[in-house]
């Protein structure tokens, strides 16, 4: 049992109102942090990482690679030094690999483990154990990899490593995790492994592989992204600067938009075009957002983002933005609750298989807080209104906890948020940063 699953629960109590001011840097990008450990470990030479996310998820990935014989120093204030062992240098771990709450770690590791000369079992926490793994297990099985899962394709998942066959996989869902899993397995195959994705998804794996000197080809086939690589190459160590996570910045982007008299700047945020849907959607809703100091850092675009209060209006969210903002919908639902008019989200059924069923859990919480929020199979219809006081459940989902924190900025009374320990998976220091920004949040043990 992890500390997040002890009998004692960590709750947030957030007092209503508040204004946000100041300039802050939110923690490092979770997706990039996971990948920096994975690719740094299988590279030749020493990879140095700055801005690494010291959250439970990324730390679990770091420990997983240590237990496969990789020497890793840190993290120390975001600095990590990885002594890469090369593509074929990982060693069998003594026990199972525990990846905590991280779907990304489990699915990407499944691909990487497919090419090892040993078997390994991947496990996770209560939330991860409910999540679907056949989306990676089945295409890996098509590559000739033997994989065992618990019933219905749930974790734990045992991967019997070997030599995967090259494949082409036409992905049925827009998932960067599935894409990345197959590309990582493809590193160990003789020949070309390729995927097509139904809509563009985050491309950190492709960018980082190229950064490590590994060729990855991307082209359009029938309007879809087609990504391919040739197995058997080598990765050569690099230095990685992890930008601040736009998915963590999103909470404060919404907060400063909905709270009156607010004006904040979020520093050094990664705005990879496969991740910037939150900016596009908030702008469509009328948000006042300015991008400053645009630069490129280690192959990723990075900016400072200034956000000022605005009167948001309800919109029909264009479906093409869904994969580009996939982790930001819980907080966008809060923005919609504070907007004038109705917001409609469709085409987002993937939200039902995240760390929680984010459509149902957010609809339940918003209804508790007096908002007319109607869940649909693939989205939600939210009528802007007055948020009230109430007690909401997170279902162990970090992003639900942080989203309801922001709702209190516009509620008529305090909001109690149950089970918030998982916030530590992606956003260490969330409570302190929120307080500094002007949010009236306190922790309580219950
Ligand atoms: C991630 C991909 C997305 C996202 C997750 C991180 C990644 O998941 O929701 O938080 O790092 O590749 P899916 O691939 O399931 O959409």
Coordinates of N, CA and C in Angstrom, one line a residue, residues 122-355:
X122 N 4.5 -5.3 -14.0 CA 4.2 -3.9 -13.7 C 3.0 -3.8 -12.9
X123 N 3.1 -3.1 -11.7 CA 1.9 -2.9 -10.9 C 1.8 -1.4 -10.6
X124 N 0.6 -1.0 -10.0 CA 0.4 0.4 -9.7 C -0.6 0.5 -8.5
X125 N -1.0 1.7 -8.2 CA -1.9 1.9 -7.1 C -3.4 1.6 -7.4
X126 N -4.3 1.9 -6.5 CA -5.7 1.5 -6.6 C -6.3 2.1 -7.9
X127 N -6.0 3.3 -8.2 CA -6.6 4.0 -9.4 C -6.0 3.3 -10.7
X128 N -4.7 3.1 -10.7 CA -4.1 2.6 -11.9 C -4.6 1.2 -12.2
X129 N -4.8 0.4 -11.1 CA -5.2 -1.0 -11.2 C -6.6 -1.1 -11.9
X130 N -7.3 0.0 -12.0 CA -8.7 -0.1 -12.7 C -8.6 0.3 -14.1
X131 N -7.4 0.7 -14.6 CA -7.3 1.3 -15.9 C -7.0 0.2 -17.0
X132 N -7.5 0.5 -18.3 CA -7.4 -0.5 -19.3 C -6.0 -0.6 -19.9
X133 N -5.4 -1.8 -19.9 CA -4.1 -2.0 -20.5 C -4.1 -2.8 -21.8
X134 N -5.3 -3.3 -22.2 CA -5.3 -4.0 -23.5 C -5.0 -3.1 -24.7
X135 N -5.2 -1.8 -24.5 CA -4.9 -0.9 -25.6 C -3.4 -1.0 -25.9
X136 N -2.5 -1.4 -25.0 CA -1.1 -1.6 -25.3 C -0.8 -3.1 -25.4
X137 N -1.5 -3.9 -24.6 CA -1.1 -5.3 -24.6 C -1.5 -6.0 -25.9
X138 N -2.6 -5.6 -26.5 CA -3.1 -6.3 -27.7 C -2.1 -6.0 -28.9
X139 N -1.8 -4.7 -29.2 CA -0.9 -4.4 -30.3 C 0.5 -5.0 -30.0
X140 N 0.9 -5.1 -28.8 CA 2.2 -5.7 -28.5 C 2.2 -7.2 -28.7
X141 N 1.0 -7.8 -28.4 CA 0.9 -9.2 -28.7 C 0.9 -9.5 -30.2
X142 N 0.4 -8.5 -31.0 CA 0.5 -8.6 -32.4 C 1.9 -8.5 -32.9
X143 N 2.8 -8.0 -32.1 CA 4.2 -7.9 -32.4 C 4.9 -9.2 -31.9
X144 N 4.2 -10.1 -31.4 CA 4.7 -11.4 -31.0 C 5.2 -11.4 -29.5
X145 N 4.8 -10.4 -28.8 CA 5.2 -10.3 -27.4 C 4.2 -11.1 -26.5
X146 N 4.7 -11.9 -25.5 CA 3.7 -12.6 -24.6 C 3.5 -11.7 -23.4
X147 N 2.2 -11.4 -23.2 CA 1.8 -10.5 -22.1 C 0.7 -11.1 -21.3
X148 N 0.8 -11.1 -20.0 CA -0.3 -11.5 -19.1 C -0.9 -10.3 -18.4
X149 N -2.2 -10.2 -18.3 CA -2.8 -9.1 -17.5 C -3.8 -9.8 -16.5
X150 N -4.3 -9.0 -15.6 CA -5.4 -9.4 -14.7 C -6.7 -9.4 -15.6
X151 N -7.8 -10.0 -15.1 CA -9.0 -10.0 -16.0 C -9.4 -8.6 -16.6
X152 N -10.0 -8.7 -17.7 CA -10.4 -7.5 -18.5 C -9.2 -6.6 -18.8
X153 N -8.0 -7.2 -18.9 CA -6.9 -6.4 -19.4 C -6.4 -5.3 -18.4
X154 N -6.7 -5.6 -17.1 CA -6.3 -4.6 -16.1 C -4.9 -5.0 -15.5
X155 N -4.2 -4.0 -14.9 CA -2.9 -4.3 -14.2 C -3.2 -5.3 -13.1
X156 N -2.2 -6.0 -12.5 CA -0.8 -6.0 -13.0 C -0.7 -6.6 -14.4
X157 N 0.4 -6.2 -15.0 CA 0.7 -6.7 -16.4 C 2.1 -7.3 -16.4
X158 N 2.2 -8.5 -16.9 CA 3.6 -9.1 -17.0 C 4.0 -9.2 -18.5
X159 N 5.2 -8.6 -18.7 CA 5.7 -8.6 -20.1 C 6.8 -9.6 -20.2
X160 N 6.7 -10.5 -21.0 CA 7.8 -11.5 -21.2 C 8.6 -11.0 -22.4
X161 N 9.7 -10.3 -22.0 CA 10.6 -9.7 -23.1 C 11.2 -10.6 -24.0
X162 N 11.6 -10.1 -25.2 CA 12.2 -10.9 -26.2 C 12.5 -10.0 -27.4
X163 N 12.2 -10.5 -28.6 CA 12.5 -9.7 -29.8 C 11.1 -9.4 -30.5
X164 N 10.6 -8.2 -30.3 CA 9.3 -7.9 -31.0 C 9.5 -7.9 -32.5
X165 N 8.4 -8.2 -33.2 CA 8.4 -8.1 -34.6 C 8.0 -6.7 -35.0
X166 N 8.5 -6.2 -36.1 CA 8.1 -4.8 -36.5 C 6.6 -4.9 -36.9
X167 N 5.9 -3.8 -36.8 CA 4.5 -3.8 -37.1 C 4.1 -2.4 -37.6
X168 N 2.9 -2.4 -38.2 CA 2.2 -1.1 -38.4 C 0.9 -1.2 -37.6
X169 N 0.6 -0.2 -36.8 CA -0.6 -0.2 -36.0 C -1.4 1.1 -36.3
X170 N -2.7 0.9 -36.7 CA -3.6 2.0 -37.0 C -4.4 2.2 -35.7
X171 N -4.0 3.1 -34.9 CA -4.6 3.3 -33.6 C -6.1 3.6 -33.6
X172 N -6.9 2.9 -32.9 CA -8.3 3.2 -32.9 C -8.6 4.4 -32.0
X173 N -7.8 4.8 -31.0 CA -8.0 6.0 -30.2 C -6.8 6.9 -30.3
X174 N -7.1 8.2 -30.0 CA -6.0 9.1 -30.0 C -5.3 9.0 -28.7
X175 N -4.2 8.3 -28.6 CA -3.4 8.1 -27.4 C -1.9 8.2 -27.6
X176 N -1.3 9.2 -26.9 CA 0.1 9.3 -27.0 C 0.8 8.2 -26.3
X177 N 0.1 7.6 -25.3 CA 0.7 6.5 -24.5 C 0.8 5.3 -25.4
X178 N -0.2 5.0 -26.1 CA -0.2 3.8 -27.0 C 0.8 4.0 -28.1
X179 N 0.8 5.2 -28.7 CA 1.8 5.5 -29.8 C 3.2 5.3 -29.2
X180 N 3.5 5.9 -28.1 CA 4.8 5.8 -27.5 C 5.2 4.4 -27.2
X181 N 4.3 3.6 -26.6 CA 4.6 2.2 -26.3 C 5.1 1.5 -27.5
X182 N 4.4 1.6 -28.6 CA 4.7 0.9 -29.8 C 6.0 1.4 -30.4
X183 N 6.3 2.7 -30.4 CA 7.6 3.2 -30.9 C 8.7 2.7 -30.0
X184 N 8.5 2.6 -28.7 CA 9.6 2.1 -27.8 C 9.9 0.6 -28.1
X185 N 8.8 -0.2 -28.3 CA 9.0 -1.6 -28.6 C 9.7 -1.7 -30.0
X186 N 9.3 -0.8 -30.9 CA 9.9 -0.8 -32.2 C 11.4 -0.6 -32.2
X187 N 12.0 0.1 -31.1 CA 13.4 0.3 -31.1 C 14.1 -1.1 -31.1
X188 N 13.4 -2.1 -30.6 CA 14.1 -3.4 -30.4 C 13.7 -4.4 -31.6
X189 N 12.9 -3.9 -32.5 CA 12.5 -4.8 -33.6 C 13.4 -4.7 -34.8
X190 N 13.5 -5.7 -35.6 CA 14.4 -5.6 -36.8 C 13.5 -5.1 -37.9
X191 N 13.6 -3.9 -38.3 CA 12.8 -3.3 -39.4 C 12.0 -2.1 -38.9
X192 N 11.0 -1.7 -39.7 CA 10.3 -0.5 -39.4 C 9.0 -0.7 -38.6
X193 N 8.8 0.0 -37.5 CA 7.6 0.0 -36.8 C 6.9 1.3 -37.0
X194 N 5.6 1.3 -37.3 CA 4.9 2.5 -37.5 C 3.5 2.5 -36.9
X195 N 3.0 3.7 -36.7 CA 1.6 3.9 -36.2 C 1.0 5.0 -36.9
X196 N -0.4 4.9 -37.1 CA -1.1 6.1 -37.5 C -2.0 6.5 -36.3
X197 N -2.2 7.8 -36.1 CA -3.1 8.2 -35.0 C -4.3 8.9 -35.6
X198 N -5.5 8.7 -35.0 CA -6.7 9.3 -35.6 C -6.8 10.8 -35.5
X199 N -6.0 11.3 -34.5 CA -5.9 12.8 -34.3 C -4.5 13.0 -33.7
X200 N -3.9 14.2 -33.9 CA -2.6 14.4 -33.3 C -2.6 14.3 -31.8
X201 N -1.6 13.6 -31.3 CA -1.5 13.5 -29.8 C -0.1 14.0 -29.4
X202 N 0.1 14.2 -28.1 CA 1.4 14.8 -27.7 C 2.6 14.0 -28.3
X203 N 3.6 14.8 -28.8 CA 4.7 14.1 -29.5 C 6.0 14.2 -28.8
X204 N 6.0 14.2 -27.5 CA 7.2 14.3 -26.7 C 8.2 13.1 -27.0
X205 N 7.6 11.9 -27.2 CA 8.5 10.8 -27.4 C 9.2 11.0 -28.7
X206 N 8.5 11.4 -29.8 CA 9.2 11.6 -31.1 C 10.3 12.7 -31.0
X207 N 9.9 13.8 -30.3 CA 10.9 14.9 -30.2 C 12.1 14.5 -29.4
X208 N 11.8 13.8 -28.3 CA 13.0 13.4 -27.4 C 13.8 12.4 -28.1
X209 N 13.2 11.4 -28.8 CA 14.0 10.4 -29.5 C 14.9 11.1 -30.5
X210 N 14.4 12.1 -31.2 CA 15.2 12.8 -32.2 C 16.3 13.6 -31.5
X211 N 16.0 14.1 -30.3 CA 17.0 14.8 -29.5 C 18.1 13.9 -29.2
X212 N 17.8 12.6 -28.9 CA 18.9 11.6 -28.5 C 19.5 11.1 -29.8
X213 N 19.2 11.7 -30.9 CA 19.9 11.3 -32.2 C 19.3 10.1 -32.9
X214 N 18.0 9.8 -32.5 CA 17.4 8.6 -33.1 C 16.4 9.1 -34.2
X215 N 16.5 8.6 -35.4 CA 15.6 9.1 -36.4 C 14.2 8.6 -36.3
X216 N 13.2 9.6 -36.3 CA 11.8 9.2 -36.3 C 11.2 10.0 -37.4
X217 N 10.4 9.3 -38.3 CA 9.8 9.9 -39.5 C 8.4 10.2 -39.2
X218 N 7.9 11.4 -39.6 CA 6.5 11.7 -39.4 C 6.0 12.2 -40.8
X219 N 4.9 11.7 -41.2 CA 4.2 12.2 -42.4 C 2.7 12.1 -42.3
X220 N 2.0 12.7 -43.3 CA 0.5 12.6 -43.3 C 0.1 11.5 -44.2
X221 N -0.7 10.5 -43.8 CA -1.2 9.5 -44.7 C -2.8 9.5 -44.5
X222 N -3.5 9.9 -45.6 CA -4.9 9.9 -45.5 C -5.4 10.9 -44.5
X223 N -4.6 12.0 -44.3 CA -5.0 13.0 -43.3 C -4.6 12.7 -41.9
X224 N -4.0 11.5 -41.7 CA -3.6 11.2 -40.3 C -2.1 11.2 -40.2
X225 N -1.6 11.5 -38.9 CA -0.2 11.4 -38.7 C 0.3 10.0 -38.8
X226 N 1.3 9.8 -39.5 CA 2.0 8.4 -39.6 C 3.4 8.6 -39.1
X227 N 3.7 7.8 -38.0 CA 5.0 8.0 -37.3 C 5.7 6.7 -37.4
X228 N 7.0 6.7 -37.8 CA 7.7 5.4 -37.9 C 9.2 5.5 -37.5
X229 N 9.7 4.4 -37.1 CA 11.2 4.4 -36.8 C 11.7 3.0 -37.2
X230 N 13.0 2.9 -37.4 CA 13.7 1.7 -37.8 C 14.4 1.1 -36.5
X231 N 14.1 -0.1 -36.1 CA 14.7 -0.6 -34.9 C 16.2 -0.8 -35.0
X232 N 16.8 -1.0 -33.8 CA 18.2 -1.4 -33.8 C 19.2 -0.3 -33.8
X233 N 18.8 1.0 -33.7 CA 19.7 2.1 -33.7 C 20.2 2.3 -32.2
X234 N 20.8 3.5 -32.0 CA 21.3 3.8 -30.7 C 20.9 5.2 -30.3
X235 N 20.8 5.4 -29.0 CA 20.5 6.8 -28.5 C 21.8 7.3 -27.8
X236 N 22.0 8.6 -28.1 CA 23.2 9.2 -27.5 C 22.8 10.3 -26.5
X237 N 23.4 10.2 -25.3 CA 23.0 11.1 -24.2 C 23.0 12.6 -24.6
X238 N 22.0 13.3 -24.0 CA 21.9 14.7 -24.2 C 21.6 15.4 -22.8
X239 N 21.5 16.7 -22.8 CA 21.0 17.4 -21.6 C 19.6 17.8 -21.9
X240 N 18.7 17.7 -20.9 CA 17.3 18.0 -21.1 C 16.8 19.0 -20.1
X241 N 16.2 20.1 -20.6 CA 15.6 21.1 -19.8 C 14.1 20.9 -19.8
X242 N 13.5 20.5 -18.7 CA 12.1 20.2 -18.7 C 11.3 21.5 -18.4
X243 N 10.4 21.9 -19.3 CA 9.6 23.1 -19.1 C 8.6 22.8 -18.0
X244 N 8.0 23.9 -17.5 CA 6.9 23.8 -16.5 C 5.7 23.2 -17.3
X245 N 5.0 22.4 -16.5 CA 3.9 21.6 -17.1 C 2.7 22.4 -17.4
X246 N 2.3 22.5 -18.7 CA 1.1 23.3 -19.1 C -0.2 22.7 -18.4
X247 N -0.1 21.4 -18.1 CA -1.3 20.8 -17.5 C -1.4 21.2 -16.0
X248 N -0.3 21.6 -15.4 CA -0.4 22.2 -14.0 C -0.6 23.7 -14.1
X249 N -0.1 24.3 -15.1 CA -0.3 25.8 -15.3 C -1.8 26.0 -15.5
X250 N -2.5 25.0 -16.2 CA -3.9 25.2 -16.5 C -4.8 25.6 -15.4
X251 N -4.5 25.0 -14.2 CA -5.4 25.3 -13.0 C -5.3 26.8 -12.7
X252 N -4.1 27.4 -12.8 CA -4.0 28.8 -12.5 C -4.4 29.7 -13.7
X253 N -4.4 29.1 -14.9 CA -4.9 29.9 -16.0 C -6.4 30.1 -15.9
X254 N -7.1 29.0 -15.4 CA -8.5 29.1 -15.2 C -8.8 30.0 -14.0
X255 N -8.0 29.8 -12.9 CA -8.2 30.5 -11.7 C -8.1 32.0 -11.9
X256 N -7.1 32.5 -12.6 CA -6.9 33.9 -12.8 C -8.0 34.5 -13.8
X257 N -8.5 33.6 -14.6 CA -9.6 34.0 -15.5 C -10.9 34.3 -14.8
X258 N -11.2 33.3 -13.8 CA -12.5 33.4 -13.2 C -12.5 34.3 -11.9
X259 N -11.4 34.5 -11.3 CA -11.3 35.3 -10.1 C -11.2 36.8 -10.5
X260 N -12.0 37.7 -9.8 CA -12.0 39.1 -10.2 C -10.6 39.7 -9.9
X261 N -10.3 40.8 -10.5 CA -9.0 41.6 -10.2 C -7.8 40.8 -10.2
X262 N -7.7 39.8 -11.1 CA -6.5 38.9 -11.1 C -5.6 39.2 -12.2
X263 N -4.3 39.0 -12.0 CA -3.3 39.3 -13.1 C -2.0 38.5 -12.7
X264 N -1.8 37.3 -13.3 CA -0.6 36.5 -13.0 C 0.2 36.2 -14.2
X265 N 1.5 35.8 -13.9 CA 2.3 35.4 -15.0 C 2.9 34.0 -14.6
X266 N 2.7 33.0 -15.5 CA 3.3 31.7 -15.3 C 4.5 31.5 -16.1
X267 N 5.6 31.2 -15.4 CA 6.9 31.2 -16.1 C 7.3 29.9 -16.8
X268 N 7.9 30.0 -17.9 CA 8.7 28.9 -18.6 C 7.7 27.7 -18.8
X269 N 6.6 28.0 -19.3 CA 5.6 26.9 -19.6 C 5.8 26.3 -21.0
X270 N 5.8 25.0 -21.0 CA 5.9 24.3 -22.3 C 4.6 24.5 -23.1
X271 N 4.7 24.9 -24.3 CA 3.4 25.1 -25.2 C 3.6 24.3 -26.5
X272 N 4.1 23.1 -26.3 CA 4.1 22.2 -27.5 C 2.7 22.2 -28.2
X273 N 2.7 22.4 -29.5 CA 1.4 22.5 -30.2 C 0.5 21.3 -30.0
X274 N 1.0 20.2 -29.5 CA 0.1 19.0 -29.2 C -0.4 19.1 -27.8
X275 N -0.1 20.2 -27.1 CA -0.5 20.3 -25.7 C -1.3 21.6 -25.4
X276 N -1.4 22.5 -26.4 CA -1.8 23.9 -26.1 C -3.3 24.1 -26.3
X277 N -4.1 23.0 -26.3 CA -5.6 23.2 -26.5 C -6.2 24.0 -25.4
X278 N -5.7 24.0 -24.2 CA -6.2 24.8 -23.1 C -6.2 26.3 -23.4
X279 N -5.1 26.7 -24.1 CA -5.0 28.1 -24.4 C -6.1 28.5 -25.5
X280 N -6.1 27.6 -26.5 CA -7.1 27.9 -27.6 C -8.5 27.9 -27.0
X281 N -8.9 26.9 -26.2 CA -10.3 26.8 -25.7 C -10.6 28.0 -24.8
X282 N -9.7 28.3 -23.9 CA -9.9 29.5 -23.0 C -10.0 30.8 -23.8
X283 N -9.2 30.9 -24.8 CA -9.3 32.1 -25.7 C -10.7 32.2 -26.3
X284 N -11.2 31.0 -26.8 CA -12.5 31.0 -27.5 C -13.6 31.4 -26.5
X285 N -13.3 31.1 -25.2 CA -14.3 31.5 -24.1 C -14.2 32.9 -23.7
X286 N -13.2 33.6 -24.3 CA -13.0 35.0 -24.0 C -11.9 35.4 -23.0
X287 N -11.0 34.4 -22.7 CA -10.0 34.6 -21.7 C -9.0 35.6 -22.2
X288 N -8.4 36.3 -21.2 CA -7.4 37.4 -21.6 C -6.0 36.7 -21.3
X289 N -5.4 36.2 -22.4 CA -4.1 35.4 -22.2 C -3.1 36.0 -23.2
X290 N -1.9 36.3 -22.7 CA -0.8 36.8 -23.5 C 0.4 35.9 -23.4
X291 N 1.0 35.6 -24.5 CA 2.2 34.7 -24.4 C 3.4 35.6 -24.6
X292 N 4.4 35.5 -23.7 CA 5.6 36.4 -23.7 C 6.8 35.6 -23.7
X293 N 7.9 36.2 -24.2 CA 9.3 35.6 -24.1 C 9.3 34.2 -24.8
X294 N 8.7 34.1 -26.0 CA 8.7 32.8 -26.6 C 10.1 32.3 -27.0
X295 N 10.5 31.1 -26.6 CA 11.8 30.5 -27.0 C 11.7 29.0 -27.2
X296 N 12.8 28.4 -27.7 CA 12.8 27.0 -27.9 C 13.8 26.4 -26.9
X297 N 13.4 25.5 -26.1 CA 14.3 24.9 -25.1 C 14.3 23.4 -25.3
X298 N 15.5 22.9 -25.8 CA 15.6 21.4 -26.0 C 14.5 20.8 -26.9
X299 N 14.2 21.6 -28.0 CA 13.3 21.0 -28.9 C 11.8 21.2 -28.6
X300 N 11.6 21.9 -27.4 CA 10.2 22.2 -27.0 C 9.9 23.7 -26.9
X301 N 8.8 24.2 -27.5 CA 8.6 25.7 -27.3 C 8.1 26.0 -25.9
X302 N 8.7 27.1 -25.4 CA 8.4 27.5 -24.0 C 8.1 29.0 -24.0
X303 N 7.2 29.4 -23.1 CA 6.8 30.8 -23.0 C 6.5 31.2 -21.5
X304 N 6.3 32.5 -21.3 CA 5.7 32.9 -20.0 C 4.3 33.3 -20.4
X305 N 3.3 32.9 -19.6 CA 1.9 33.2 -19.9 C 1.3 34.2 -18.9
X306 N 0.8 35.3 -19.4 CA 0.1 36.3 -18.6 C -1.4 36.1 -18.7
X307 N -2.1 36.0 -17.6 CA -3.5 35.8 -17.6 C -4.1 36.8 -16.7
X308 N -5.2 37.5 -17.2 CA -5.9 38.5 -16.4 C -7.4 38.1 -16.4
X309 N -8.1 38.5 -15.4 CA -9.5 38.2 -15.2 C -10.3 38.5 -16.5
X310 N -11.3 37.7 -16.8 CA -12.1 38.0 -18.0 C -13.5 37.5 -17.7
X311 N -14.5 38.0 -18.5 CA -15.8 37.4 -18.4 C -15.9 36.3 -19.4
X312 N -15.9 35.1 -18.9 CA -15.9 33.9 -19.9 C -17.3 33.7 -20.4
X313 N -17.4 33.2 -21.6 CA -18.7 32.8 -22.2 C -18.7 31.3 -22.6
X314 N -19.9 30.7 -22.5 CA -20.0 29.3 -22.9 C -19.8 29.1 -24.4
X315 N -19.2 28.0 -24.7 CA -18.9 27.7 -26.2 C -19.2 26.2 -26.4
X316 N -19.3 25.8 -27.7 CA -19.2 24.5 -28.2 C -17.7 24.2 -28.4
X317 N -17.1 23.3 -27.6 CA -15.7 23.1 -27.7 C -15.4 22.3 -29.0
X318 N -14.6 22.9 -29.9 CA -14.3 22.1 -31.2 C -13.6 20.8 -30.9
X319 N -14.1 19.7 -31.5 CA -13.6 18.4 -31.2 C -12.1 18.3 -31.5
X320 N -11.6 19.0 -32.5 CA -10.1 18.9 -32.8 C -9.2 19.3 -31.6
X321 N -9.8 20.1 -30.6 CA -9.0 20.5 -29.5 C -9.0 19.4 -28.4
X322 N -9.8 18.4 -28.5 CA -9.9 17.4 -27.4 C -8.6 16.8 -27.1
X323 N -7.9 16.1 -28.0 CA -6.6 15.5 -27.6 C -5.6 16.5 -27.2
X324 N -5.7 17.7 -27.7 CA -4.7 18.7 -27.3 C -4.9 19.3 -26.0
X325 N -6.0 19.0 -25.3 CA -6.3 19.5 -24.0 C -6.8 18.4 -23.1
X326 N -6.4 17.1 -23.4 CA -7.1 16.0 -22.8 C -7.0 16.0 -21.3
X327 N -5.9 16.5 -20.7 CA -5.8 16.4 -19.2 C -6.4 17.7 -18.6
X328 N -6.9 18.6 -19.4 CA -7.3 19.9 -18.8 C -8.8 20.1 -18.7
X329 N -9.6 19.0 -19.1 CA -11.0 19.2 -19.0 C -11.6 19.3 -17.6
X330 N -11.1 18.7 -16.6 CA -11.7 18.9 -15.3 C -11.7 20.4 -15.0
X331 N -10.6 21.1 -15.2 CA -10.6 22.5 -14.8 C -11.3 23.3 -15.8
X332 N -11.4 22.9 -17.1 CA -12.2 23.6 -18.1 C -13.7 23.5 -17.7
X333 N -14.1 22.4 -17.1 CA -15.5 22.3 -16.7 C -15.8 23.4 -15.6
X334 N -14.8 23.6 -14.7 CA -15.0 24.7 -13.7 C -15.1 26.1 -14.4
X335 N -14.2 26.3 -15.4 CA -14.3 27.5 -16.2 C -15.7 27.6 -16.8
X336 N -16.2 26.5 -17.4 CA -17.6 26.5 -18.0 C -18.7 26.8 -16.9
X337 N -18.5 26.3 -15.7 CA -19.5 26.6 -14.7 C -19.5 28.1 -14.3
X338 N -18.4 28.8 -14.5 CA -18.3 30.2 -14.2 C -18.6 31.1 -15.4
X339 N -18.8 30.5 -16.6 CA -19.0 31.3 -17.8 C -20.5 31.6 -18.0
X340 N -20.7 32.6 -18.8 CA -22.1 33.0 -19.1 C -22.6 32.2 -20.3
X341 N -23.7 31.4 -20.1 CA -24.2 30.6 -21.2 C -23.8 29.1 -21.0
X342 N -24.0 28.4 -22.1 CA -23.8 26.9 -22.0 C -22.5 26.5 -22.7
X343 N -21.8 25.6 -22.1 CA -20.6 25.0 -22.8 C -20.9 23.5 -23.1
X344 N -20.6 23.1 -24.3 CA -20.9 21.7 -24.7 C -19.5 21.0 -25.1
X345 N -19.3 19.9 -24.5 CA -18.1 19.1 -24.9 C -18.6 17.8 -25.5
X346 N -18.0 17.4 -26.7 CA -18.3 16.1 -27.3 C -17.0 15.5 -27.7
X347 N -17.0 14.2 -28.1 CA -15.8 13.6 -28.6 C -14.8 13.3 -27.6
X348 N -15.1 13.3 -26.3 CA -14.1 13.2 -25.3 C -14.3 11.9 -24.4
X349 N -14.7 10.8 -25.0 CA -15.0 9.6 -24.2 C -13.8 9.1 -23.5
X350 N -12.6 9.4 -24.0 CA -11.3 9.0 -23.3 C -11.3 9.5 -21.9
X351 N -12.0 10.6 -21.6 CA -12.0 11.1 -20.2 C -12.5 10.1 -19.2
X352 N -13.3 9.2 -19.7 CA -13.9 8.2 -18.8 C -12.9 7.1 -18.3
X353 N -11.7 7.1 -19.0 CA -10.7 6.0 -18.6 C -9.4 6.7 -18.1
X354 N -9.5 7.9 -17.5 CA -8.3 8.5 -17.0 C -8.2 8.1 -15.5
X355 N -7.4 8.9 -14.7 CA -7.2 8.5 -13.3 C -8.5 8.2 -12.6

